[in-house]
XYZ file of C-alpha atoms in Angstrom:
597
model
C -46.355 -1.985 33.058
C -48.812 0.901 31.669
C -52.402 -0.323 32.225
C -56.035 0.696 30.971
C -59.529 0.637 32.735
C -61.828 1.216 30.105
C -64.730 3.795 32.276
C -67.860 2.108 32.035
C -69.356 3.807 34.382
C -68.969 7.325 33.471
C -70.130 6.533 29.842
C -73.010 5.005 31.490
C -74.247 7.800 33.746
C -73.982 10.213 30.494
C -75.821 7.245 28.128
C -78.455 6.838 31.013
C -78.647 9.591 33.264
C -77.355 13.242 31.574
C -78.477 12.393 27.775
C -81.409 10.213 28.306
C -80.433 7.654 25.240
C -83.710 5.978 26.136
C -85.976 8.780 24.934
C -84.256 7.913 21.288
C -86.222 4.817 20.854
C -88.569 6.121 18.480
C -85.300 5.962 16.082
C -84.567 2.747 13.925
C -81.879 0.804 15.652
C -82.154 2.311 18.798
C -85.594 0.059 19.930
C -82.766 -2.791 20.576
C -80.782 -0.193 22.774
C -82.533 -0.608 25.949
C -80.130 0.362 29.157
C -79.490 -3.116 29.685
C -78.370 -4.167 26.464
C -75.788 -0.954 26.250
C -74.688 -2.159 29.468
C -74.087 -5.633 28.332
C -72.062 -3.976 24.954
C -69.815 -1.371 27.177
C -68.711 -4.125 29.257
C -68.178 -6.842 26.305
C -65.948 -3.481 24.887
C -64.209 -3.006 28.212
C -63.326 -6.935 28.187
C -61.807 -6.985 24.650
C -60.606 -3.650 24.865
C -58.680 -4.299 28.104
C -57.913 -7.885 28.269
C -56.739 -8.264 24.297
C -55.839 -4.934 22.552
C -54.266 -3.495 26.078
C -51.878 -6.095 26.008
C -50.592 -5.290 22.641
C -49.721 -2.185 22.348
C -46.212 -1.687 23.758
C -45.189 -5.020 22.036
C -46.592 -3.828 18.970
C -45.259 -0.204 19.508
C -41.759 -2.149 19.518
C -41.959 -4.591 16.829
C -43.806 -2.273 14.479
C -44.692 -3.307 10.965
C -42.229 -4.733 8.668
C -42.456 -4.836 5.026
C -40.620 -7.513 2.751
C -38.575 -7.343 -0.440
C -42.331 -9.001 -2.374
C -43.799 -5.837 -0.750
C -45.801 -7.686 1.799
C -46.113 -6.425 4.852
C -46.258 -8.183 8.252
C -47.710 -6.467 10.905
C -46.662 -6.794 15.069
C -47.438 -10.156 16.770
C -50.965 -10.678 17.946
C -52.632 -8.324 15.716
C -53.953 -9.990 13.433
C -56.025 -12.618 16.249
C -56.796 -9.396 18.175
C -58.675 -7.955 14.952
C -60.425 -11.469 14.274
C -62.006 -11.219 17.886
C -62.759 -7.532 17.420
C -64.663 -8.529 14.116
C -65.991 -12.114 15.466
C -67.670 -9.602 18.123
C -69.594 -7.777 15.190
C -68.143 -4.865 16.583
C -67.061 -3.900 13.047
C -70.667 -4.011 11.523
C -72.124 -2.444 15.207
C -74.150 0.610 13.561
C -74.322 -0.777 9.918
C -77.189 -1.746 8.547
C -78.592 -5.212 8.629
C -79.407 -5.609 5.126
C -75.512 -5.807 4.673
C -74.824 -8.291 7.922
C -74.549 -4.970 10.684
C -76.275 -4.678 13.524
C -78.126 -1.134 12.986
C -77.490 -0.063 16.549
C -76.618 3.586 16.803
C -73.516 5.313 16.051
C -73.127 6.490 19.251
C -72.009 2.946 20.538
C -69.545 2.455 17.924
C -67.925 5.825 19.196
C -67.629 4.990 22.217
C -66.424 1.195 21.203
C -64.296 3.225 19.470
C -62.793 5.368 22.550
C -62.488 2.229 24.277
C -60.031 0.609 21.683
C -58.100 3.392 21.095
C -56.979 3.687 24.269
C -56.207 0.479 24.283
C -54.093 0.320 21.473
C -54.706 3.218 19.172
C -52.682 1.653 16.014
C -54.467 -1.578 16.528
C -57.972 -0.299 16.522
C -57.364 1.937 13.115
C -57.042 -1.485 11.061
C -61.177 -1.775 11.857
C -61.843 1.769 12.287
C -60.663 2.427 8.537
C -62.815 -0.026 7.176
C -65.888 0.950 9.224
C -65.441 4.755 7.569
C -64.869 3.313 3.921
C -67.929 0.625 4.509
C -69.722 3.868 5.238
C -68.679 6.164 2.218
C -69.804 2.729 0.153
C -73.240 2.674 1.953
C -73.894 6.393 1.319
C -72.157 6.399 -2.928
C -71.817 3.313 -4.639
C -74.270 1.786 -6.412
C -76.238 -1.504 -4.884
C -73.889 -3.390 -7.230
C -70.969 -2.552 -5.535
C -72.043 -2.635 -2.257
C -73.074 -5.768 -1.877
C -69.912 -7.113 -3.769
C -67.840 -5.309 -1.259
C -69.494 -4.274 2.288
C -70.949 -7.399 3.501
C -67.493 -9.174 3.433
C -66.133 -6.076 4.867
C -68.167 -5.674 8.312
C -67.953 -9.563 8.252
C -64.049 -8.476 8.830
C -62.458 -10.900 6.165
C -61.817 -7.744 4.080
C -61.297 -4.304 5.299
C -60.807 -0.781 3.954
C -58.790 2.157 3.502
C -58.709 6.222 2.340
C -56.384 6.887 -0.698
C -55.458 10.801 -0.768
C -52.944 12.242 -0.442
C -50.051 12.178 -2.906
C -46.119 13.470 -2.472
C -46.600 16.877 -3.865
C -50.624 17.461 -2.434
C -52.159 17.029 0.772
C -55.011 19.415 1.941
C -54.909 21.007 -1.471
C -56.520 17.830 -3.133
C -56.970 20.121 -6.207
C -53.645 19.197 -7.051
C -54.472 15.281 -7.537
C -52.395 14.061 -10.383
C -53.379 10.354 -9.993
C -55.483 9.171 -13.354
C -58.390 6.913 -14.195
C -58.701 5.874 -17.691
C -62.354 4.428 -18.890
C -61.858 0.736 -20.050
C -65.330 0.862 -21.867
C -66.797 -1.755 -19.556
C -67.528 0.219 -16.640
C -64.067 0.034 -15.099
C -60.897 2.525 -15.338
C -57.320 1.774 -14.807
C -56.307 3.628 -12.099
C -52.118 5.077 -12.374
C -50.363 7.153 -9.820
C -49.338 6.932 -5.999
C -50.542 7.479 -2.882
C -48.562 8.271 -0.076
C -49.267 7.931 4.075
C -52.322 5.325 3.400
C -52.928 4.013 7.293
C -53.152 0.301 6.918
C -52.700 0.532 3.087
C -51.012 -3.244 3.493
C -51.352 -5.592 5.509
C -51.513 -9.469 6.552
C -54.448 -9.360 8.478
C -57.185 -8.940 5.827
C -57.831 -11.710 2.760
C -58.716 -8.672 0.646
C -58.065 -4.841 0.812
C -60.843 -2.432 -0.314
C -58.964 0.860 -0.988
C -61.491 3.899 -1.747
C -58.866 6.420 -4.355
C -59.503 9.633 -5.749
C -58.003 9.917 -8.592
C -59.326 12.287 -12.193
C -61.024 10.986 -15.062
C -59.018 11.478 -18.391
C -60.555 15.080 -19.625
C -62.107 15.731 -16.590
C -61.827 19.609 -15.147
C -58.850 20.827 -13.069
C -59.405 21.526 -9.394
C -61.644 20.086 -7.421
C -64.347 20.071 -9.929
C -62.890 16.754 -11.414
C -61.777 14.565 -8.971
C -63.762 10.885 -8.619
C -63.789 8.320 -6.430
C -63.122 4.688 -7.034
C -63.413 0.988 -5.667
C -59.901 -0.421 -5.352
C -59.585 -4.304 -4.430
C -56.423 -5.304 -4.035
C -57.531 -8.981 -5.096
C -59.888 -9.002 -7.933
C -63.419 -10.306 -6.848
C -65.062 -13.121 -8.401
C -68.419 -13.649 -10.028
C -68.933 -16.120 -7.039
C -67.769 -13.788 -4.723
C -64.487 -15.716 -4.383
C -60.846 -13.832 -4.840
C -58.963 -13.456 -8.031
C -55.943 -11.834 -9.501
C -54.175 -9.644 -7.461
C -55.039 -5.909 -8.595
C -51.259 -4.114 -10.034
C -51.903 -1.977 -6.640
C -48.853 -2.228 -4.030
C -46.903 -0.866 -0.918
C -43.488 0.864 -1.984
C -42.228 0.847 1.146
C -43.729 2.228 4.790
C -43.443 5.426 6.692
C -41.332 5.375 9.501
C -43.050 7.327 11.983
C -42.804 8.952 15.744
C -45.532 6.708 16.747
C -48.587 4.552 15.713
C -46.185 2.152 14.579
C -48.609 -0.932 15.062
C -50.113 0.515 12.303
C -48.613 0.085 8.731
C -48.555 3.362 7.143
C -48.226 3.210 3.320
C -46.698 4.446 -0.142
C -48.838 2.895 -2.450
C -48.761 2.304 -5.903
C -51.230 1.976 -8.761
C -50.029 0.456 -11.646
C -52.877 0.668 -14.438
C -55.287 -1.323 -11.152
C -58.755 -1.883 -11.927
C -61.060 0.166 -9.589
C -64.830 1.563 -10.465
C -66.457 5.164 -10.141
C -68.538 5.635 -6.631
C -70.914 7.596 -7.099
C -70.943 10.506 -9.358
C -67.985 11.422 -11.877
C -66.024 14.544 -10.703
C -67.865 14.144 -7.780
C -65.528 11.710 -5.771
C -65.177 14.693 -3.038
C -67.865 14.690 -1.960
C -68.305 10.873 -1.496
C -65.246 10.723 0.644
C -66.394 13.398 2.530
C -68.421 10.691 4.116
C -65.486 8.666 5.000
C -63.342 11.768 6.024
C -65.993 13.246 8.062
C -66.143 9.543 9.774
C -62.605 9.739 10.138
C -62.190 13.636 11.951
C -64.744 11.936 14.504
C -62.630 8.658 14.919
C -59.337 11.454 15.068
C -60.653 13.409 17.709
C -61.546 10.513 19.893
C -58.367 9.393 19.246
C -57.321 12.679 20.855
C -59.071 12.539 24.116
C -58.597 8.024 24.383
C -54.579 8.880 24.567
C -55.651 11.801 27.322
C -57.635 8.801 29.081
C -54.832 6.092 28.637
C -52.237 8.375 29.736
C -54.407 10.069 32.908
C -54.750 6.720 34.135
C -51.174 5.651 34.605
C -50.012 8.998 35.371
C -52.759 8.963 38.495
C -51.625 5.541 39.345
C -47.865 6.579 39.770
C -48.310 9.839 41.335
C -50.617 7.481 44.078
C -47.796 5.534 44.522
C -44.451 7.285 44.093
C -43.371 8.896 47.933
C -41.239 11.717 47.196
C -41.080 14.987 49.612
C -43.796 16.010 52.158
C -47.256 17.855 51.939
C -46.576 21.972 52.193
C -49.189 22.104 55.189
C -48.124 18.659 56.590
C -47.053 15.244 57.037
C -49.866 13.070 55.528
C -48.326 9.427 55.622
C -46.979 9.213 58.569
C -45.571 5.858 58.150
C -43.893 6.020 55.100
C -40.096 8.376 54.598
C -42.209 10.630 52.109
C -45.577 11.316 51.006
C -47.179 10.850 47.774
C -47.026 13.023 45.417
C -50.553 13.502 44.682
C -50.733 15.347 48.191
C -48.961 17.959 46.181
C -50.967 21.186 45.052
C -49.013 21.421 41.538
C -49.282 17.287 40.311
C -53.407 18.052 41.509
C -53.322 20.765 39.042
C -52.130 18.862 36.203
C -53.949 15.826 37.227
C -57.465 17.654 37.597
C -56.880 19.642 34.273
C -56.713 16.261 32.748
C -59.671 14.947 34.498
C -61.929 17.915 33.665
C -60.597 17.197 29.981
C -61.511 13.758 29.637
C -64.637 13.400 31.219
C -65.907 16.839 29.394
C -64.807 15.640 26.045
C -66.547 11.882 27.037
C -69.937 14.068 27.015
C -69.018 16.467 23.811
C -68.483 12.875 22.115
C -71.442 11.442 23.047
C -73.899 13.941 22.445
C -72.370 14.835 19.089
C -72.771 10.972 18.222
C -76.038 11.252 19.142
C -76.983 14.369 16.935
C -75.194 12.209 14.407
C -77.680 9.164 14.906
C -80.533 12.229 14.450
C -79.109 13.080 11.330
C -79.272 9.821 9.902
C -82.130 8.194 11.481
C -85.074 10.723 12.080
C -87.647 11.095 9.768
C -88.307 14.012 10.839
C -87.166 17.360 8.525
C -86.741 19.526 11.896
C -84.551 17.237 13.697
C -82.613 15.676 10.779
C -81.184 19.213 9.952
C -80.621 19.888 13.718
C -78.670 16.973 13.724
C -77.123 17.772 10.387
C -75.916 21.308 10.996
C -75.062 20.284 14.729
C -72.429 17.498 13.009
C -71.449 19.922 10.545
C -70.373 22.892 13.443
C -68.381 20.540 15.782
C -66.681 18.105 13.228
C -63.617 20.724 13.196
C -64.002 21.889 16.406
C -63.849 18.087 17.901
C -60.959 17.199 15.967
C -59.042 20.115 16.383
C -60.054 20.992 19.762
C -59.784 17.577 21.378
C -56.317 16.501 19.746
C -54.319 19.530 20.521
C -55.326 19.290 24.310
C -55.849 15.396 24.410
C -51.399 15.771 22.821
C -50.695 18.528 25.075
C -52.394 15.737 28.399
C -50.416 13.145 27.133
C -47.457 15.183 27.787
C -48.313 16.755 30.951
C -49.023 12.741 32.236
C -45.431 11.608 31.256
C -44.493 14.674 33.247
C -46.264 13.084 36.397
C -43.742 10.693 36.227
C -40.262 12.407 35.922
C -37.622 10.549 34.821
C -39.635 7.175 34.590
C -41.726 9.222 32.040
C -39.183 9.380 29.624
C -37.686 5.622 29.663
C -39.768 3.443 27.049
C -40.233 0.444 29.647
C -43.129 3.115 31.467
C -44.964 3.857 28.225
C -45.678 6.869 28.895
C -43.850 7.757 25.656
C -45.926 6.043 23.538
C -49.197 7.665 24.667
C -46.791 11.008 23.534
C -45.666 9.554 20.380
C -48.884 8.297 19.313
C -51.136 11.629 20.215
C -49.067 13.947 18.318
C -50.506 12.292 14.727
C -53.722 12.981 15.633
C -53.457 16.390 16.066
C -51.928 16.428 11.952
C -53.922 13.646 9.995
C -57.346 13.649 8.269
C -57.076 17.553 8.109
C -53.989 19.435 10.091
C -55.774 20.985 13.047
C -55.104 24.697 11.543
C -57.392 23.356 8.232
C -60.073 22.543 11.055
C -59.382 25.909 12.775
C -59.716 27.566 8.670
C -62.849 25.183 8.221
C -64.862 26.580 11.144
C -64.484 30.072 10.737
C -64.822 30.182 6.563
C -67.011 27.444 5.759
C -69.000 26.124 8.838
C -69.817 29.404 10.567
C -70.857 31.253 8.262
C -73.104 27.890 6.221
C -76.789 29.026 6.177
C -76.782 32.235 7.459
C -75.143 31.230 10.946
C -77.541 28.654 11.459
C -76.167 26.121 13.368
C -74.238 28.662 15.915
C -76.843 30.439 16.263
C -79.257 27.163 17.153
C -75.935 26.357 19.585
C -76.240 29.865 21.250
C -79.888 29.628 21.928
C -79.795 26.273 23.188
C -76.755 26.980 25.587
C -78.883 30.256 26.620
C -82.011 28.323 27.178
C -79.783 26.204 29.809
C -78.708 29.076 31.481
C -82.048 30.574 31.559
C -83.709 27.807 33.330
C -81.092 27.563 35.543
C -79.561 30.426 36.854
C -82.096 31.051 39.515
C -81.039 27.918 41.280
C -78.540 28.656 43.579
C -77.066 25.249 43.573
C -76.495 26.029 40.156
C -74.697 29.281 40.139
C -71.261 28.207 40.486
C -71.192 26.436 37.408
C -74.206 28.266 35.181
C -72.659 31.397 35.703
C -68.830 31.353 34.494
C -70.848 29.424 31.757
C -72.773 32.327 30.590
C -69.780 34.570 30.986
C -67.560 32.405 28.275
C -70.822 32.144 25.817
C -70.754 36.024 26.342
C -67.300 35.776 24.958
C -68.091 33.377 22.441
C -70.560 35.705 20.927
C -68.632 38.787 21.206
C -65.883 36.843 19.309
C -67.979 35.591 16.669
C -69.208 39.089 16.309
C -65.902 40.665 16.295
C -65.830 37.658 12.638
C -68.749 39.402 11.661
C -67.152 42.911 11.603
C -63.773 41.958 10.519
C -63.265 39.075 8.481
C -64.931 40.328 5.571
C -63.171 43.434 5.446
C -60.222 41.793 5.669
C -60.026 37.925 5.390
C -56.270 37.368 7.408
C -58.129 38.702 10.600
C -60.608 35.279 10.247
C -57.045 33.148 9.816
C -55.478 35.213 12.316
C -57.942 34.176 15.051
C -59.247 30.966 13.514
C -57.409 28.476 16.215
C -58.052 30.752 19.095
C -62.211 30.379 18.117
C -61.756 26.512 17.783
C -60.341 26.445 21.492
C -62.491 29.127 22.561
C -65.785 27.372 21.063
C -63.951 23.823 22.555
C -63.909 25.687 26.070
C -68.287 26.671 25.719
C -68.827 22.768 24.875
C -66.873 21.596 27.755
C -68.664 24.368 30.322
C -72.053 22.896 29.120
C -70.814 19.149 28.853
C -69.906 20.115 32.527
C -72.734 22.054 33.538
C -75.423 19.554 32.929
C -73.316 16.997 33.936
C -73.334 19.189 38.005
C -77.176 19.452 37.155
C -78.138 15.239 36.618
C -75.368 14.751 39.644
C -77.183 17.093 41.652
C -80.833 15.552 41.259
C -79.044 12.331 41.760
C -77.696 13.221 45.374
C -81.007 14.791 46.071
C -82.754 11.680 45.831
C -80.467 9.355 47.219
C -79.541 7.573 44.305
C -76.947 5.806 43.089
C -73.102 5.923 43.511
C -72.681 8.962 46.186
C -69.173 9.380 45.739
C -69.010 9.319 42.193
C -71.537 12.465 41.815
C -70.263 14.347 44.832
C -66.706 14.121 42.172
C -68.664 14.867 39.286
C -69.499 18.462 41.654
C -66.228 18.973 42.353
C -64.546 18.444 39.218
C -67.294 20.278 37.424
C -66.602 23.610 39.925
C -62.440 23.278 39.421
C -63.419 23.378 35.436
C -65.258 26.156 35.938
C -62.884 27.970 37.850
C -59.619 26.620 36.533
C -59.796 26.145 32.983
C -62.890 28.305 31.729
C -60.900 31.411 32.286
C -58.783 30.526 29.898
C -62.245 31.710 27.206
C -61.331 35.492 28.290
C -58.026 34.919 26.631
C -58.798 33.526 23.830
C -61.410 36.344 22.753
C -58.594 38.795 23.620
C -56.117 37.869 21.432
C -58.441 36.758 18.443
C -59.706 40.413 18.923
C -56.317 41.939 17.974
C -56.486 40.877 14.787
C -53.668 40.047 11.675
C -51.935 43.189 11.836
C -48.995 42.378 13.656
C -49.155 38.291 12.536
C -48.704 39.573 9.047
C -46.301 42.400 9.279
C -42.975 41.136 8.552
C -42.072 40.375 5.718
C -40.682 36.597 4.843
C -36.808 37.406 5.128
C -37.813 39.470 8.496
C -38.051 35.613 10.424
């Protein structure tokens, strides 16, 4: 049976040693995040995810969700109790303002918990994850009255949240939305329309479900400029906070999906359901983007999470499974064959996944810290830096981590040979669950276009210039250190590839926009690889310092250095290929007429 162990040690290394989390103690919420407190929080997170979430992962996949004739949806056995344990631990409101019942701790800790819970049980973790995204959107844009009605009970876990964007005829192009909102004269609206692919749209876990719904007010402009956001509860809320009548919103069906079977993905029908405007009329996308960006970061973490848990189980199998003899001589003389981990190609697969996971975790933590800075710092320059970083890196995280996370899940499945194809071994589920992360919250091709078309040129390229400057400063600081040569040299080379690619787009993208589109995915992966190289260089520097001081786990730090060098030698050369591909432009890609395909 599959297993999972939360990477607490590795995460503490990042927080305490690489990124020096304690230096942000001046930010609100960070004063309570001492190293001792963080270690205790991560320990409890590991316990909950390993002991409560993980045992339900395979059973939830097999049982799935069921829609009944009366429209009710039941979730797999044990999901409700696990969700309640999550809520009782205060995890939903971990980073939420105490004004609404939260703990006000850094968002970074929530991102880490997201990795642990998604690795343990991705489908289950989506229920609280979506709720946290809805909370963030309401706090950012809703009136104080709406916040007081909904947010505290969502933080408590008694009520959950969803996001309703997609319709049968439109997904990415939200300007085509047809769901309508008719004013009622008392400040409320009647919402009518159909939404599809609504994760956790109906379930038996919480007392109430708070839907955030994009709709067009009667008479509003066409396109994205006429979209508004509404809060639509499953049950109406009385003046005293108790639940009232059922709102006319219902699950018409649930999708039968490739993976995440334990999460109810619903078709939601709004038949004059009562809703209230969130934020300004006709600016719903602006408000919903708070939840969408939260969700995109969450989905990026899902890419890492499935890669991590698939790797852990592939590694366990590789150490245990005996097949053939080592090319360099017998290693297990007391056995009929050697464990397959002795074979170089098995090592190649495992090292590729291992070095991805550890760099991806660092990338997530680094970006989450920048997100905390953008939301909590009172220094305008720091806030701008944090905002710029989040804007630039969100599509990279979502696209790169989920593309590679799925690839890693497939390669981890390969480690088990025929057993990897058998459901009871669990590897198939990681592949199936990981696949959706490349699609929802903006398909990865759209993320790449967003990066090239919007995020790269925004504010005159301020964000990417700041990134170039930060990495260049690190290289300059350490290029004279002989011990860092194996990490800094390849980083400098890959950064040059990225800068050349950026210049190529500046010179060729405006003349022919198809050139930008043709190279967008290569650029996204190129930027992702450079970010990983930067993470590995920082981790290597920290490991060297720890070894020099004789502090901590010597084996852990030595392993970091080998892993960093492997990434630089075997993975990072891919930046040259990405640059070569995108530099060819769109000519041959766009040359054929549609009928020639």
